[in-house]
CSV table of C-alpha atoms and ligand atoms in Angstrom, one decimal:
chain,number,residue,atom,x,y,z
A,9,MET,CA,0.0,0.0,0.0
A,10,ALA,CA,1.4,3.4,-1.0
A,11,GLY,CA,1.7,6.2,1.5
A,12,PRO,CA,-0.6,9.3,1.7
A,13,SER,CA,-1.1,10.9,-1.6
A,14,SER,CA,-2.7,14.1,-3.0
A,15,THR,CA,-4.8,12.1,-5.4
A,16,ILE,CA,-8.6,12.3,-5.2
A,17,LEU,CA,-10.5,9.3,-6.6
A,18,ILE,CA,-13.6,10.2,-8.5
A,19,VAL,CA,-16.2,7.4,-8.9
A,20,GLU,CA,-18.7,8.8,-11.3
A,21,ASP,CA,-20.3,7.6,-14.6
A,22,GLU,CA,-21.5,11.0,-15.9
A,23,LEU,CA,-18.7,12.2,-18.1
A,24,ALA,CA,-19.6,15.8,-18.0
A,25,ILE,CA,-19.4,15.8,-14.2
A,26,VAL,CA,-16.2,13.8,-14.2
A,27,GLU,CA,-14.7,16.5,-16.5
A,28,LEU,CA,-16.0,19.4,-14.3
A,29,VAL,CA,-14.7,17.7,-11.1
A,30,ARG,CA,-11.3,16.8,-12.7
A,31,PHE,CA,-10.8,20.4,-14.0
A,32,THR,CA,-11.8,21.8,-10.6
A,33,LEU,CA,-9.5,19.5,-8.6
A,34,LYS,CA,-6.5,20.2,-10.8
A,35,GLY,CA,-7.1,23.9,-10.5
A,36,ALA,CA,-7.0,23.5,-6.7
A,37,GLY,CA,-3.8,21.5,-6.8
A,38,TRP,CA,-5.0,17.9,-6.5
A,39,ASP,CA,-4.4,15.0,-8.8
A,40,ALA,CA,-7.5,13.4,-9.9
A,41,HIS,CA,-8.2,9.8,-11.0
A,42,ALA,CA,-11.6,8.9,-12.4
A,43,VAL,CA,-13.3,5.5,-12.7
A,44,HIS,CA,-16.9,4.9,-13.8
A,45,THR,CA,-17.9,1.8,-11.8
A,46,THR,CA,-17.7,0.5,-8.2
A,47,ALA,CA,-15.7,-2.5,-9.5
A,48,ASP,CA,-13.0,-0.3,-11.0
A,49,ALA,CA,-13.0,1.8,-7.9
A,50,TRP,CA,-12.4,-1.3,-5.7
A,51,GLU,CA,-9.7,-2.5,-8.1
A,52,TYR,CA,-8.0,0.9,-7.9
A,53,LEU,CA,-8.0,0.8,-4.1
A,54,GLN,CA,-6.2,-2.5,-4.1
A,55,HIS,CA,-3.1,-0.7,-5.5
A,56,LYS,CA,-3.4,2.9,-4.5
A,57,ARG,CA,-4.6,4.9,-1.5
A,58,PRO,CA,-6.3,8.2,-2.5
A,59,GLN,CA,-6.4,11.1,-0.1
A,60,LEU,CA,-10.2,11.3,-0.5
A,61,ILE,CA,-13.0,9.6,-2.6
A,62,LEU,CA,-15.8,11.5,-4.4
A,63,LEU,CA,-18.4,8.8,-4.7
A,64,ASP,CA,-21.5,9.0,-6.9
A,65,TRP,CA,-24.7,7.4,-5.6
A,66,MET,CA,-26.1,6.0,-8.9
A,67,LEU,CA,-23.5,3.9,-10.8
A,68,PRO,CA,-24.0,1.4,-13.6
A,69,ASP,CA,-22.8,-1.8,-11.8
A,70,GLN,CA,-23.9,-1.1,-8.2
A,71,SER,CA,-25.0,1.7,-5.9
A,72,GLY,CA,-22.3,3.9,-4.6
A,73,LEU,CA,-23.7,3.1,-1.1
A,74,LYS,CA,-22.7,-0.5,-1.6
A,75,LEU,CA,-19.2,0.5,-2.3
A,76,LEU,CA,-19.2,2.8,0.7
A,77,ALA,CA,-20.3,-0.1,2.9
A,78,ARG,CA,-17.5,-2.3,1.5
A,79,ILE,CA,-14.9,0.5,2.1
A,80,ARG,CA,-16.1,1.1,5.7
A,81,ALA,CA,-16.0,-2.7,6.4
A,82,ASP,CA,-12.4,-2.9,5.4
A,83,ARG,CA,-9.9,-2.0,8.1
A,84,ASN,CA,-7.5,-0.6,5.5
A,85,PHE,CA,-10.1,2.0,4.4
A,86,ASN,CA,-12.4,2.6,7.3
A,87,THR,CA,-11.0,6.1,7.9
A,88,LEU,CA,-10.6,7.1,4.3
A,89,PRO,CA,-12.5,10.4,3.7
A,90,VAL,CA,-15.6,9.8,1.5
A,91,ILE,CA,-17.9,12.5,0.1
A,92,MET,CA,-21.0,11.2,-1.6
A,93,LEU,CA,-22.2,12.9,-4.8
A,94,THR,CA,-25.9,12.7,-5.0
A,95,ALA,CA,-28.6,13.9,-7.3
A,96,LYS,CA,-31.2,13.0,-4.8
A,97,GLY,CA,-32.7,16.0,-3.0
A,98,MET,CA,-34.3,14.0,-0.2
A,99,GLU,CA,-32.9,14.7,3.2
A,100,GLU,CA,-33.7,11.1,4.2
A,101,ASP,CA,-31.3,9.8,1.6
A,102,LYS,CA,-28.5,12.0,2.8
A,103,VAL,CA,-29.0,10.8,6.3
A,104,ALA,CA,-28.9,7.2,5.0
A,105,GLY,CA,-25.5,8.0,3.3
A,106,LEU,CA,-24.2,9.4,6.5
A,107,ASP,CA,-25.4,6.4,8.4
A,108,GLN,CA,-23.4,4.2,6.0
A,109,GLY,CA,-20.3,6.1,6.9
A,110,ALA,CA,-20.0,8.9,4.3
A,111,ASP,CA,-18.2,11.9,5.8
A,112,ASP,CA,-20.1,14.4,3.8
A,113,TYR,CA,-22.3,14.7,0.7
A,114,ILE,CA,-22.7,17.2,-2.1
A,115,THR,CA,-26.0,17.5,-4.0
A,116,LYS,CA,-25.7,17.8,-7.8
A,117,PRO,CA,-25.5,20.2,-9.4
A,118,PHE,CA,-22.8,21.8,-7.4
A,119,SER,CA,-20.4,24.7,-8.1
A,120,PRO,CA,-16.6,24.2,-8.4
A,121,ARG,CA,-16.2,26.5,-5.4
A,122,GLU,CA,-18.6,24.5,-3.2
A,123,LEU,CA,-16.8,21.3,-4.2
A,124,THR,CA,-13.3,22.6,-3.2
A,125,ALA,CA,-14.6,24.1,0.0
A,126,ARG,CA,-16.2,20.8,1.1
A,127,ILE,CA,-13.1,18.8,0.2
A,128,LYS,CA,-10.8,21.2,2.1
A,129,ALA,CA,-13.2,21.3,5.1
A,130,LEU,CA,-13.2,17.5,5.2
A,131,ILE,CA,-9.5,17.1,5.0
A,132,ARG,CA,-9.1,19.7,7.7
A,133,ARG,CA,-11.6,17.9,9.9
A,134,LYS,CA,-9.8,14.6,9.4
A,135,THR,CA,-6.5,16.1,10.4
A,136,PRO,CA,-6.2,16.0,14.2
A,137,GLU,CA,-4.1,19.1,14.7
A,138,HIS,CA,-7.0,21.3,13.6
A,139,ALA,CA,-9.4,19.9,16.2
A,140,GLU,CA,-8.5,22.6,18.6
A,141,MET,CA,-9.1,25.5,16.3
A,142,ALA,CA,-11.9,28.0,17.1
A,143,MET,CA,-15.1,27.5,15.1
A,144,SER,CA,-17.6,30.0,14.1
A,145,ALA,CA,-20.9,30.6,12.3
A,146,GLY,CA,-22.6,34.0,11.9
A,147,SER,CA,-22.3,35.9,15.2
A,148,LEU,CA,-21.4,32.8,17.0
A,149,GLU,CA,-17.8,31.7,18.1
A,150,LEU,CA,-16.8,28.6,19.9
A,151,ASP,CA,-13.3,28.0,21.4
A,152,PRO,CA,-12.7,24.3,22.0
A,153,VAL,CA,-9.7,25.0,24.2
A,154,SER,CA,-11.2,27.4,26.8
A,155,CYS,CA,-14.7,25.8,26.3
A,156,ARG,CA,-16.2,29.3,25.8
A,157,VAL,CA,-18.9,30.4,23.5
A,158,HIS,CA,-19.4,34.0,22.4
A,159,VAL,CA,-22.4,35.5,20.5
A,160,ASN,CA,-21.7,39.0,19.1
A,161,GLY,CA,-18.5,39.1,21.1
A,162,SER,CA,-20.2,38.4,24.5
A,163,GLN,CA,-19.6,35.2,26.4
A,164,ILE,CA,-22.8,33.1,26.9
A,165,GLU,CA,-23.7,30.6,29.7
A,166,ILE,CA,-23.9,27.2,28.2
A,167,GLY,CA,-24.3,23.7,29.8
A,168,HIS,CA,-21.8,20.9,29.1
A,169,ALA,CA,-24.1,18.8,27.0
A,170,GLU,CA,-25.2,21.8,25.0
A,171,PHE,CA,-21.6,22.7,24.4
A,172,LYS,CA,-20.8,19.3,23.0
A,173,LEU,CA,-23.8,19.4,20.8
A,174,LEU,CA,-23.0,22.8,19.5
A,175,LYS,CA,-19.4,21.9,18.9
A,176,PHE,CA,-20.5,18.8,16.8
A,177,LEU,CA,-23.0,20.9,14.8
A,178,LEU,CA,-20.4,23.6,14.1
A,179,ALA,CA,-17.9,21.0,12.9
A,180,HIS,CA,-20.6,19.7,10.4
A,181,PRO,CA,-22.4,22.8,9.1
A,182,GLU,CA,-25.2,22.6,6.5
A,183,ARG,CA,-25.9,18.9,7.3
A,184,VAL,CA,-29.0,17.3,8.7
A,185,PHE,CA,-28.6,14.8,11.5
A,186,SER,CA,-31.3,12.6,12.9
A,187,ARG,CA,-31.8,12.4,16.6
A,188,ALA,CA,-30.3,8.9,16.7
A,189,GLN,CA,-27.2,10.2,14.9
A,190,LEU,CA,-26.8,13.0,17.3
A,191,LEU,CA,-27.1,10.7,20.3
A,192,ASP,CA,-24.6,8.4,18.8
A,193,LYS,CA,-22.1,11.1,17.7
A,194,VAL,CA,-22.4,13.5,20.6
A,195,TRP,CA,-23.2,11.2,23.6
A,196,GLY,CA,-21.5,8.1,22.3
A,197,ASP,CA,-22.4,4.6,21.1
A,198,HIS,CA,-23.6,3.3,24.4
A,199,ALA,CA,-25.7,6.2,25.6
A,200,VAL,CA,-28.8,4.9,27.2
A,201,LEU,CA,-30.7,8.0,26.3
A,202,GLU,CA,-34.0,8.5,24.5
A,203,GLU,CA,-34.2,10.4,21.3
A,204,ARG,CA,-36.4,13.0,23.1
A,205,THR,CA,-33.3,13.9,25.1
A,206,VAL,CA,-31.9,15.5,22.0
A,207,ASP,CA,-35.0,17.7,21.7
A,208,VAL,CA,-34.5,18.8,25.3
A,209,HIS,CA,-30.8,19.8,24.7
A,210,ILE,CA,-31.6,21.5,21.4
A,211,LEU,CA,-34.2,23.6,23.3
A,212,ARG,CA,-31.7,24.5,26.0
A,213,LEU,CA,-29.0,25.2,23.3
A,214,ARG,CA,-31.4,27.6,21.4
A,215,LYS,CA,-32.2,29.4,24.7
A,216,ALA,CA,-28.5,29.8,25.5
A,217,LEU,CA,-27.7,31.1,22.0
A,218,GLY,CA,-30.2,34.0,22.3
A,219,THR,CA,-30.1,36.1,19.1
A,220,ALA,CA,-28.0,33.4,17.4
A,221,GLU,CA,-30.7,30.6,18.0
A,222,SER,CA,-31.8,30.7,14.3
A,223,LEU,CA,-28.5,29.0,13.4
A,224,ILE,CA,-30.0,25.7,14.7
A,225,GLN,CA,-32.8,24.6,12.4
A,226,THR,CA,-35.3,21.8,12.8
A,227,VAL,CA,-35.8,19.8,9.6
A,228,ARG,CA,-39.2,18.4,9.9
A,229,SER,CA,-39.4,14.6,10.5
A,230,VAL,CA,-35.7,14.2,10.0
A,231,GLY,CA,-33.7,16.0,12.7
A,232,TYR,CA,-31.6,19.1,13.2
A,233,MET,CA,-28.9,21.1,11.3
A,234,LEU,CA,-26.7,24.1,11.8
A,235,THR,CA,-27.1,26.6,9.0
A,236,GLU,CA,-26.3,30.2,8.2
A,237,LYS,CA,-29.0,30.3,5.5
B,324,CA,CA1,-24.4,8.4,-11.8
C-alpha cells in the first residue's frame, strides 16, 4: 500500500461531471483519477490509496452506497474520507448515506467553489491538529480549548451537553442529523438516552444562544442542522 497521496479518486459515470470535477480539482492543486464503476474503484483501491474519494450514488454496476459499505467494512479503508455525490434531494437519503459512513455529501448540481470548499473542510476535519481551532458561524464563536462560546463578542452561559452538541454541529455545518445520529455522535455509542433527550438539549441550546438561535434549524421529520442560510 502506497503512502498518503494528494490524489482524489472520482467514482462517477456521468462524463460531464467527471470533467468538471477533474478540472476543478486540478485547478485547486490535487491530482484526480476517475473511474466509472464501483468495480473499477475497488480495483484501484487494491493498488493505491487516494487522499479522498468522491463517490456517486447512482453507478452502472452497483449503488455507490454498496461500495461505501465495503470500504467502511475494510480496516485498510475505514478512515478514508468519502464524500457522496448525490442527485437526490431528499434529506432522508442524505441521512442514509451518513449512516453508512459517508463523511459528507454534495448534491448535484454543485459549483466548483462548493466542491473545493467541502473537500478542504473534510481534509481539515480529518487532520487532528485542527481539532483545537476556534469554530464560528454567523455571530457565534466557539473556542474548544477554553470551552467558551461567544455571541456577538459576548460570552454566553452554556451547559456541558449543549456545548458538546454545538461543537459537533459547528464541525458539520449545513448537514442534517437525525436524533439517533446526534445521540450516537455527541453522547457516544452506548448512551442509554431516549431520542427525546436530543430535543431537550436542542431547546436549551437555542435558549443559550439567544439572538443566534436561528442557526439551529429543525428539519421536519428528520432532525436538526446548523445553517447560516
Ligand atoms: Ca451516476
